[in-house]
Structure formats: structure tokens, C-alpha cells
Amino acid sequence: AQSVTQPDIHITVSEGASLELRCNYSYGATPYLFWYVQSPGQGLQLLLKYFSGDTLVQGIKGFEAEFKRSQSSFNLRKPSVHWSDAAEYFCAAQTYNTDKLIFGTGTRLQVFP
Amino acid sequence: DVKVTQSSRYLVKRTGEKVFLECVQDMDHENMFWYRQDPGLGLRLIYFSYDVKMKEKGDIPEGYSVSREKKERFSLILESASTNQTSMYLCASSLSVASSSYEQYFGPGTRLTVT
């Protein structure tokens, strides 16, 4: 079955440190891939997406993600985390022939000053 | 900017009540979705609609129904609310996946408590 896995439930980093959030997918073919962020009490906001082409994708708020076909991964990175990045992050995937997204279970990011 | 609005941010209902959650989008999107979000489970799709009066079951449709009479409005209905339906409900909308600018836009969510 198709699935998206975020192995880290909770990550804590210091402000200014680098960040990598992991995402792995299990699909028959390469899916479209997305990262969303959810601030407390809010809906989800799209950070970036990958459909095809360049495997390094730039997003909003200084985030980037790299698609690695050999590892079935789409990890989210940020070189220097700000306190305002504290939120929950969701990886999601879908195939070209469906409008339905499959979400991972999310990673909660905590940022210490 | 795309705007997806939900009728309530917080809602408290009693067991057995009929509950309506309303969602409105202003970008003429074909698709609309209802998700349920629970800690440790991520977002799970309840129903989605790809056109007016058209709907498709998601992963967890039991205990829910939907209505889409107008393109901009998608309603989630809990026919007889139960305590295990206490959750955060998120609505989203999108163009068709065939669109090059495909993404789902989310509303702020409705936190429903059933007592």
C-alpha cells in the first residue's frame, strides 16, 4: 500500500542550528511530494513541492528539500532555524492520477533559544 | 490569495446531535476535501468532492456524510455525533492534479468536542 513515513515524532534544536526532517515514501512510481507546516492552532501552509526536474527544491521561509529516488526520501532542511519555525511539519505524497494526498504522521519541531 | 474559510474555530456538541461543518473557498477550485487530524495519526481523508454533487469516500468515511450543492461550498455532516469524533477537522481545496500549479490550500480548522 502507498504510504508516507516520518520517522521522527519530535525534534528539538537550538535557535541558529541546522535542521533536517526526514520523510520516506512507499509508492509504485515516483509520486508528487509536498512539505506542509502547521503553526499552533492554524491550518496547513505549503512550504514546497516536487513534481519533477531538479531534485533540490527551494521553498518559502528559507526551507529546501532534496528528492532522492534511490532512498525514496524527500527530506526537509534549513541551514539556520529561527524560534518562529517551531511548528508541526507534515510530508505528503500523491500520484499523478489522483487528487488525494497521503500524509505522514508529522514531526513536531521545538526550538530552544 | 486563496482563501479557505471554515464556519467555526471551536465547536462543542452533545452525543447524538447532528453536526454541520461548513467550508467555503473563493478560488473556483474543482476539488474540496475534509480531513480529520488526531495526534500521532496525521491527517486522514474523510471525503472529497471533485465537482458539484460529486463525492468520493476517503479513508475514514464511517459516521460522516458530505454535501456539495455549490462549487465554493463543501459541508461535512456528522449524522449522530459520538465522543470518538472529537477531533480537529480541516477543510482543503485545490485545482485538479492535472494543473501545473496543483497544491491543496487549507482552512484554519474546526476543533470539535463531543461530550
PDB file of C-alpha atoms in Angstrom:
ATOM      1  CA  ALA A   1       0.000   0.000   0.000  1.00  0.00           C
ATOM      2  CA  GLN A   2       1.077   3.563  -0.606  1.00  0.00           C
ATOM      3  CA  SER A   3       2.429   5.274   2.469  1.00  0.00           C
ATOM      4  CA  VAL A   4       4.452   8.208   3.774  1.00  0.00           C
ATOM      5  CA  THR A   5       6.660   7.808   6.833  1.00  0.00           C
ATOM      6  CA  GLN A   6       8.073  10.489   9.073  1.00  0.00           C
ATOM      7  CA  PRO A   7      10.261   8.570  11.495  1.00  0.00           C
ATOM      8  CA  ASP A   8      10.801  11.444  13.938  1.00  0.00           C
ATOM      9  CA  ILE A   9       7.796  12.324  16.080  1.00  0.00           C
ATOM     10  CA  HIS A  10       9.511  15.163  17.940  1.00  0.00           C
ATOM     11  CA  ILE A  11      12.749  17.065  17.276  1.00  0.00           C
ATOM     12  CA  THR A  12      14.365  19.718  19.438  1.00  0.00           C
ATOM     13  CA  VAL A  13      17.011  22.103  18.113  1.00  0.00           C
ATOM     14  CA  SER A  14      18.689  25.269  19.315  1.00  0.00           C
ATOM     15  CA  GLU A  15      17.997  28.503  17.529  1.00  0.00           C
ATOM     16  CA  GLY A  16      20.591  29.020  14.810  1.00  0.00           C
ATOM     17  CA  ALA A  17      21.290  25.320  14.417  1.00  0.00           C
ATOM     18  CA  SER A  18      20.691  23.441  11.187  1.00  0.00           C
ATOM     19  CA  LEU A  19      17.651  21.255  10.724  1.00  0.00           C
ATOM     20  CA  GLU A  20      16.782  18.141   8.749  1.00  0.00           C
ATOM     21  CA  LEU A  21      13.354  16.497   8.923  1.00  0.00           C
ATOM     22  CA  ARG A  22      13.094  13.056   7.375  1.00  0.00           C
ATOM     23  CA  CYS A  23      10.407  11.769   5.041  1.00  0.00           C
ATOM     24  CA  ASN A  24      10.243   8.427   3.225  1.00  0.00           C
ATOM     25  CA  TYR A  25       7.579   7.277   0.814  1.00  0.00           C
ATOM     26  CA  SER A  26       6.434   3.932  -0.485  1.00  0.00           C
ATOM     27  CA  TYR A  27       4.820   4.146  -3.915  1.00  0.00           C
ATOM     28  CA  GLY A  28       4.936   2.106  -7.084  1.00  0.00           C
ATOM     29  CA  ALA A  29       6.138   5.107  -9.082  1.00  0.00           C
ATOM     30  CA  THR A  30       7.668   8.409  -8.058  1.00  0.00           C
ATOM     31  CA  PRO A  31       4.880  10.478  -6.540  1.00  0.00           C
ATOM     32  CA  TYR A  32       4.428  14.202  -6.303  1.00  0.00           C
ATOM     33  CA  LEU A  33       5.866  15.262  -2.930  1.00  0.00           C
ATOM     34  CA  PHE A  34       4.976  18.079  -0.568  1.00  0.00           C
ATOM     35  CA  TRP A  35       6.012  19.567   2.753  1.00  0.00           C
ATOM     36  CA  TYR A  36       3.443  21.481   4.805  1.00  0.00           C
ATOM     37  CA  VAL A  37       3.848  23.387   8.074  1.00  0.00           C
ATOM     38  CA  GLN A  38       1.203  23.850  10.735  1.00  0.00           C
ATOM     39  CA  SER A  39       1.674  26.515  13.397  1.00  0.00           C
ATOM     40  CA  PRO A  40      -0.236  26.020  16.656  1.00  0.00           C
ATOM     41  CA  GLY A  41      -3.979  26.419  16.177  1.00  0.00           C
ATOM     42  CA  GLN A  42      -3.634  27.023  12.447  1.00  0.00           C
ATOM     43  CA  GLY A  43      -4.297  25.214   9.203  1.00  0.00           C
ATOM     44  CA  LEU A  44      -1.548  23.827   6.990  1.00  0.00           C
ATOM     45  CA  GLN A  45       0.637  26.008   4.786  1.00  0.00           C
ATOM     46  CA  LEU A  46       2.603  24.654   1.836  1.00  0.00           C
ATOM     47  CA  LEU A  47       6.383  25.044   2.226  1.00  0.00           C
ATOM     48  CA  LEU A  48       7.462  23.448  -1.051  1.00  0.00           C
ATOM     49  CA  LYS A  49       6.615  20.777  -3.575  1.00  0.00           C
ATOM     50  CA  TYR A  50       8.357  18.464  -6.026  1.00  0.00           C
ATOM     51  CA  PHE A  51       6.774  17.266  -9.246  1.00  0.00           C
ATOM     52  CA  SER A  52       9.791  16.558 -11.452  1.00  0.00           C
ATOM     53  CA  GLY A  53      13.085  18.064 -12.597  1.00  0.00           C
ATOM     54  CA  ASP A  54      15.705  19.495 -10.270  1.00  0.00           C
ATOM     55  CA  THR A  55      15.880  17.280  -7.200  1.00  0.00           C
ATOM     56  CA  LEU A  56      16.729  20.164  -4.869  1.00  0.00           C
ATOM     57  CA  VAL A  57      13.623  22.246  -4.292  1.00  0.00           C
ATOM     58  CA  GLN A  58      13.544  25.675  -2.699  1.00  0.00           C
ATOM     59  CA  GLY A  59      10.558  26.749  -0.650  1.00  0.00           C
ATOM     60  CA  ILE A  60       9.304  29.569   1.489  1.00  0.00           C
ATOM     61  CA  LYS A  61      10.768  30.687   4.842  1.00  0.00           C
ATOM     62  CA  GLY A  62      14.278  29.537   3.842  1.00  0.00           C
ATOM     63  CA  PHE A  63      13.423  25.833   3.611  1.00  0.00           C
ATOM     64  CA  GLU A  64      14.637  23.413   0.967  1.00  0.00           C
ATOM     65  CA  ALA A  65      14.119  19.722   0.311  1.00  0.00           C
ATOM     66  CA  GLU A  66      16.021  17.135  -1.661  1.00  0.00           C
ATOM     67  CA  PHE A  67      14.383  14.292  -3.547  1.00  0.00           C
ATOM     68  CA  LYS A  68      16.456  11.093  -3.580  1.00  0.00           C
ATOM     69  CA  ARG A  69      14.902   8.399  -5.724  1.00  0.00           C
ATOM     70  CA  SER A  70      17.375   5.701  -4.605  1.00  0.00           C
ATOM     71  CA  GLN A  71      16.396   6.239  -0.973  1.00  0.00           C
ATOM     72  CA  SER A  72      12.689   7.016  -1.567  1.00  0.00           C
ATOM     73  CA  SER A  73      13.228  10.105   0.527  1.00  0.00           C
ATOM     74  CA  PHE A  74      12.283  13.760   0.469  1.00  0.00           C
ATOM     75  CA  ASN A  75      13.989  15.340   3.479  1.00  0.00           C
ATOM     76  CA  LEU A  76      13.351  18.927   4.519  1.00  0.00           C
ATOM     77  CA  ARG A  77      16.290  21.124   5.517  1.00  0.00           C
ATOM     78  CA  LYS A  78      17.007  24.575   6.844  1.00  0.00           C
ATOM     79  CA  PRO A  79      20.548  25.851   7.491  1.00  0.00           C
ATOM     80  CA  SER A  80      19.676  28.051  10.483  1.00  0.00           C
ATOM     81  CA  VAL A  81      16.487  27.625  12.483  1.00  0.00           C
ATOM     82  CA  HIS A  82      14.588  30.562  13.951  1.00  0.00           C
ATOM     83  CA  TRP A  83      12.355  30.402  17.028  1.00  0.00           C
ATOM     84  CA  SER A  84       9.357  31.098  14.789  1.00  0.00           C
ATOM     85  CA  ASP A  85       9.955  27.789  12.972  1.00  0.00           C
ATOM     86  CA  ALA A  86       8.578  25.895  15.958  1.00  0.00           C
ATOM     87  CA  ALA A  87       5.578  24.065  14.494  1.00  0.00           C
ATOM     88  CA  GLU A  88       4.436  20.710  13.206  1.00  0.00           C
ATOM     89  CA  TYR A  89       5.689  19.615   9.804  1.00  0.00           C
ATOM     90  CA  PHE A  90       3.918  17.200   7.513  1.00  0.00           C
ATOM     91  CA  CYS A  91       5.256  15.397   4.485  1.00  0.00           C
ATOM     92  CA  ALA A  92       2.686  14.323   1.897  1.00  0.00           C
ATOM     93  CA  ALA A  93       2.596  12.494  -1.412  1.00  0.00           C
ATOM     94  CA  GLN A  94       0.257  11.685  -4.258  1.00  0.00           C
ATOM     95  CA  THR A  95       0.452  10.122  -7.687  1.00  0.00           C
ATOM     96  CA  TYR A  96      -0.262  11.932 -10.948  1.00  0.00           C
ATOM     97  CA  ASN A  97      -3.575  10.138 -11.478  1.00  0.00           C
ATOM     98  CA  THR A  98      -5.294  11.029  -8.212  1.00  0.00           C
ATOM     99  CA  ASP A  99      -6.210  14.231  -6.432  1.00  0.00           C
ATOM    100  CA  LYS A 100      -5.802  12.628  -2.999  1.00  0.00           C
ATOM    101  CA  LEU A 101      -2.827  13.295  -0.744  1.00  0.00           C
ATOM    102  CA  ILE A 102      -1.401  10.787   1.703  1.00  0.00           C
ATOM    103  CA  PHE A 103       0.139  12.431   4.745  1.00  0.00           C
ATOM    104  CA  GLY A 104       2.826  11.312   7.128  1.00  0.00           C
ATOM    105  CA  THR A 105       2.083  11.444  10.835  1.00  0.00           C
ATOM    106  CA  GLY A 106       4.020  14.679  11.311  1.00  0.00           C
ATOM    107  CA  THR A 107       7.144  15.870  13.131  1.00  0.00           C
ATOM    108  CA  ARG A 108       6.821  18.391  15.910  1.00  0.00           C
ATOM    109  CA  LEU A 109       9.738  20.841  15.988  1.00  0.00           C
ATOM    110  CA  GLN A 110      10.683  22.589  19.186  1.00  0.00           C
ATOM    111  CA  VAL A 111      13.256  25.420  19.091  1.00  0.00           C
ATOM    112  CA  PHE A 112      15.238  26.457  22.153  1.00  0.00           C
ATOM    113  CA  PRO A 113      16.749  29.961  22.410  1.00  0.00           C
TER     114      PRO A 113
ATOM    115  CA  ASP B   1      -4.536  34.819  -2.221  1.00  0.00           C
ATOM    116  CA  VAL B   2      -6.579  31.676  -1.999  1.00  0.00           C
ATOM    117  CA  LYS B   3      -8.837  31.713   0.980  1.00  0.00           C
ATOM    118  CA  VAL B   4     -10.476  28.702   2.577  1.00  0.00           C
ATOM    119  CA  THR B   5     -12.742  29.526   5.477  1.00  0.00           C
ATOM    120  CA  GLN B   6     -14.442  27.259   7.964  1.00  0.00           C
ATOM    121  CA  SER B   7     -17.615  28.263   9.774  1.00  0.00           C
ATOM    122  CA  SER B   8     -16.344  27.705  13.314  1.00  0.00           C
ATOM    123  CA  ARG B   9     -12.947  27.514  15.016  1.00  0.00           C
ATOM    124  CA  TYR B  10     -14.308  25.747  18.088  1.00  0.00           C
ATOM    125  CA  LEU B  11     -17.482  23.721  18.499  1.00  0.00           C
ATOM    126  CA  VAL B  12     -18.895  21.780  21.433  1.00  0.00           C
ATOM    127  CA  LYS B  13     -21.740  19.338  20.790  1.00  0.00           C
ATOM    128  CA  ARG B  14     -23.516  16.618  22.706  1.00  0.00           C
ATOM    129  CA  THR B  15     -23.546  12.941  21.852  1.00  0.00           C
ATOM    130  CA  GLY B  16     -26.281  12.144  19.368  1.00  0.00           C
ATOM    131  CA  GLU B  17     -26.567  15.663  17.944  1.00  0.00           C
ATOM    132  CA  LYS B  18     -26.430  16.279  14.202  1.00  0.00           C
ATOM    133  CA  VAL B  19     -23.419  18.460  13.430  1.00  0.00           C
ATOM    134  CA  PHE B  20     -22.702  20.545  10.345  1.00  0.00           C
ATOM    135  CA  LEU B  21     -19.236  21.823   9.496  1.00  0.00           C
ATOM    136  CA  GLU B  22     -19.119  24.318   6.655  1.00  0.00           C
ATOM    137  CA  CYS B  23     -16.228  25.167   4.352  1.00  0.00           C
ATOM    138  CA  VAL B  24     -16.059  27.855   1.693  1.00  0.00           C
ATOM    139  CA  GLN B  25     -13.301  28.545  -0.850  1.00  0.00           C
ATOM    140  CA  ASP B  26     -13.023  31.607  -3.069  1.00  0.00           C
ATOM    141  CA  MET B  27     -10.747  30.387  -5.882  1.00  0.00           C
ATOM    142  CA  ASP B  28     -13.120  28.417  -8.090  1.00  0.00           C
ATOM    143  CA  HIS B  29     -11.337  25.151  -7.257  1.00  0.00           C
ATOM    144  CA  GLU B  30     -12.774  21.905  -8.568  1.00  0.00           C
ATOM    145  CA  ASN B  31     -11.687  19.801  -5.609  1.00  0.00           C
ATOM    146  CA  MET B  32     -12.588  20.104  -1.960  1.00  0.00           C
ATOM    147  CA  PHE B  33     -11.553  17.844   0.899  1.00  0.00           C
ATOM    148  CA  TRP B  34     -12.393  17.103   4.503  1.00  0.00           C
ATOM    149  CA  TYR B  35      -9.676  15.733   6.767  1.00  0.00           C
ATOM    150  CA  ARG B  36      -9.575  14.710  10.357  1.00  0.00           C
ATOM    151  CA  GLN B  37      -6.396  15.385  12.354  1.00  0.00           C
ATOM    152  CA  ASP B  38      -5.546  13.431  15.510  1.00  0.00           C
ATOM    153  CA  PRO B  39      -2.247  13.393  17.439  1.00  0.00           C
ATOM    154  CA  GLY B  40       0.097  10.704  16.182  1.00  0.00           C
ATOM    155  CA  LEU B  41      -2.142   9.864  13.223  1.00  0.00           C
ATOM    156  CA  GLY B  42      -1.513  12.850  10.964  1.00  0.00           C
ATOM    157  CA  LEU B  43      -4.286  13.890   8.584  1.00  0.00           C
ATOM    158  CA  ARG B  44      -6.756  11.294   7.380  1.00  0.00           C
ATOM    159  CA  LEU B  45      -9.100  11.914   4.491  1.00  0.00           C
ATOM    160  CA  ILE B  46     -12.794  11.597   5.300  1.00  0.00           C
ATOM    161  CA  TYR B  47     -14.377  12.583   1.959  1.00  0.00           C
ATOM    162  CA  PHE B  48     -13.517  14.598  -1.055  1.00  0.00           C
ATOM    163  CA  SER B  49     -15.502  16.153  -3.857  1.00  0.00           C
ATOM    164  CA  TYR B  50     -14.234  16.717  -7.390  1.00  0.00           C
ATOM    165  CA  ASP B  51     -17.275  18.594  -8.671  1.00  0.00           C
ATOM    166  CA  VAL B  52     -20.658  19.867  -7.576  1.00  0.00           C
ATOM    167  CA  LYS B  53     -22.798  16.997  -6.270  1.00  0.00           C
ATOM    168  CA  MET B  54     -19.891  14.587  -6.818  1.00  0.00           C
ATOM    169  CA  LYS B  55     -18.159  12.951  -3.899  1.00  0.00           C
ATOM    170  CA  GLU B  56     -15.820  10.112  -3.114  1.00  0.00           C
ATOM    171  CA  LYS B  57     -15.129   8.327   0.146  1.00  0.00           C
ATOM    172  CA  GLY B  58     -11.760   8.780   1.732  1.00  0.00           C
ATOM    173  CA  ASP B  59     -10.043   6.534   4.227  1.00  0.00           C
ATOM    174  CA  ILE B  60     -12.394   7.039   7.197  1.00  0.00           C
ATOM    175  CA  PRO B  61     -15.920   7.903   5.945  1.00  0.00           C
ATOM    176  CA  GLU B  62     -17.861   5.953   8.573  1.00  0.00           C
ATOM    177  CA  GLY B  63     -20.132   8.175  10.639  1.00  0.00           C
ATOM    178  CA  TYR B  64     -19.812  11.104   8.221  1.00  0.00           C
ATOM    179  CA  SER B  65     -21.575  12.380   5.137  1.00  0.00           C
ATOM    180  CA  VAL B  66     -20.943  15.386   2.884  1.00  0.00           C
ATOM    181  CA  SER B  67     -22.811  17.784   0.692  1.00  0.00           C
ATOM    182  CA  ARG B  68     -21.658  19.948  -2.179  1.00  0.00           C
ATOM    183  CA  GLU B  69     -24.511  21.879  -3.742  1.00  0.00           C
ATOM    184  CA  LYS B  70     -22.372  24.806  -4.922  1.00  0.00           C
ATOM    185  CA  LYS B  71     -18.822  24.780  -6.215  1.00  0.00           C
ATOM    186  CA  GLU B  72     -17.460  27.019  -3.473  1.00  0.00           C
ATOM    187  CA  ARG B  73     -19.074  25.250  -0.506  1.00  0.00           C
ATOM    188  CA  PHE B  74     -18.447  21.804   0.969  1.00  0.00           C
ATOM    189  CA  SER B  75     -20.214  20.629   4.109  1.00  0.00           C
ATOM    190  CA  LEU B  76     -19.295  17.803   6.450  1.00  0.00           C
ATOM    191  CA  ILE B  77     -22.161  16.255   8.383  1.00  0.00           C
ATOM    192  CA  LEU B  78     -21.982  14.125  11.472  1.00  0.00           C
ATOM    193  CA  GLU B  79     -25.368  12.433  11.483  1.00  0.00           C
ATOM    194  CA  SER B  80     -25.210  11.450  15.161  1.00  0.00           C
ATOM    195  CA  ALA B  81     -22.131  12.775  16.900  1.00  0.00           C
ATOM    196  CA  SER B  82     -20.159  10.438  19.114  1.00  0.00           C
ATOM    197  CA  THR B  83     -17.311  11.086  21.535  1.00  0.00           C
ATOM    198  CA  ASN B  84     -14.824   9.332  19.238  1.00  0.00           C
ATOM    199  CA  GLN B  85     -15.476  12.058  16.683  1.00  0.00           C
ATOM    200  CA  THR B  86     -13.873  14.631  18.954  1.00  0.00           C
ATOM    201  CA  SER B  87     -11.055  15.920  16.769  1.00  0.00           C
ATOM    202  CA  MET B  88      -9.659  18.734  14.636  1.00  0.00           C
ATOM    203  CA  TYR B  89     -11.361  18.932  11.236  1.00  0.00           C
ATOM    204  CA  LEU B  90      -9.566  20.550   8.334  1.00  0.00           C
ATOM    205  CA  CYS B  91     -11.032  21.545   5.004  1.00  0.00           C
ATOM    206  CA  ALA B  92      -8.925  21.998   1.868  1.00  0.00           C
ATOM    207  CA  SER B  93      -9.418  22.871  -1.762  1.00  0.00           C
ATOM    208  CA  SER B  94      -7.380  22.504  -4.934  1.00  0.00           C
ATOM    209  CA  LEU B  95      -7.365  22.588  -8.679  1.00  0.00           C
ATOM    210  CA  SER B  96      -7.254  19.264 -10.476  1.00  0.00           C
ATOM    211  CA  VAL B  97      -3.963  17.362 -10.140  1.00  0.00           C
ATOM    212  CA  ALA B  98      -3.540  17.870 -13.882  1.00  0.00           C
ATOM    213  CA  SER B  99      -2.894  21.537 -13.215  1.00  0.00           C
ATOM    214  CA  SER B 100       0.756  22.583 -13.177  1.00  0.00           C
ATOM    215  CA  SER B 101       0.116  24.729 -10.128  1.00  0.00           C
ATOM    216  CA  TYR B 102      -1.506  21.956  -8.117  1.00  0.00           C
ATOM    217  CA  GLU B 103      -1.473  22.214  -4.339  1.00  0.00           C
ATOM    218  CA  GLN B 104      -4.041  21.888  -1.605  1.00  0.00           C
ATOM    219  CA  TYR B 105      -4.997  25.016   0.332  1.00  0.00           C
ATOM    220  CA  PHE B 106      -6.185  24.535   3.888  1.00  0.00           C
ATOM    221  CA  GLY B 107      -8.636  26.306   6.130  1.00  0.00           C
ATOM    222  CA  PRO B 108      -7.787  27.123   9.769  1.00  0.00           C
ATOM    223  CA  GLY B 109      -9.572  24.071  11.141  1.00  0.00           C
ATOM    224  CA  THR B 110     -12.517  23.416  13.446  1.00  0.00           C
ATOM    225  CA  ARG B 111     -11.822  21.829  16.799  1.00  0.00           C
ATOM    226  CA  LEU B 112     -14.899  19.769  17.601  1.00  0.00           C
ATOM    227  CA  THR B 113     -15.543  18.406  21.079  1.00  0.00           C
ATOM    228  CA  VAL B 114     -18.368  15.911  21.571  1.00  0.00           C
ATOM    229  CA  THR B 115     -19.429  15.420  25.177  1.00  0.00           C
TER     230      THR B 115
END
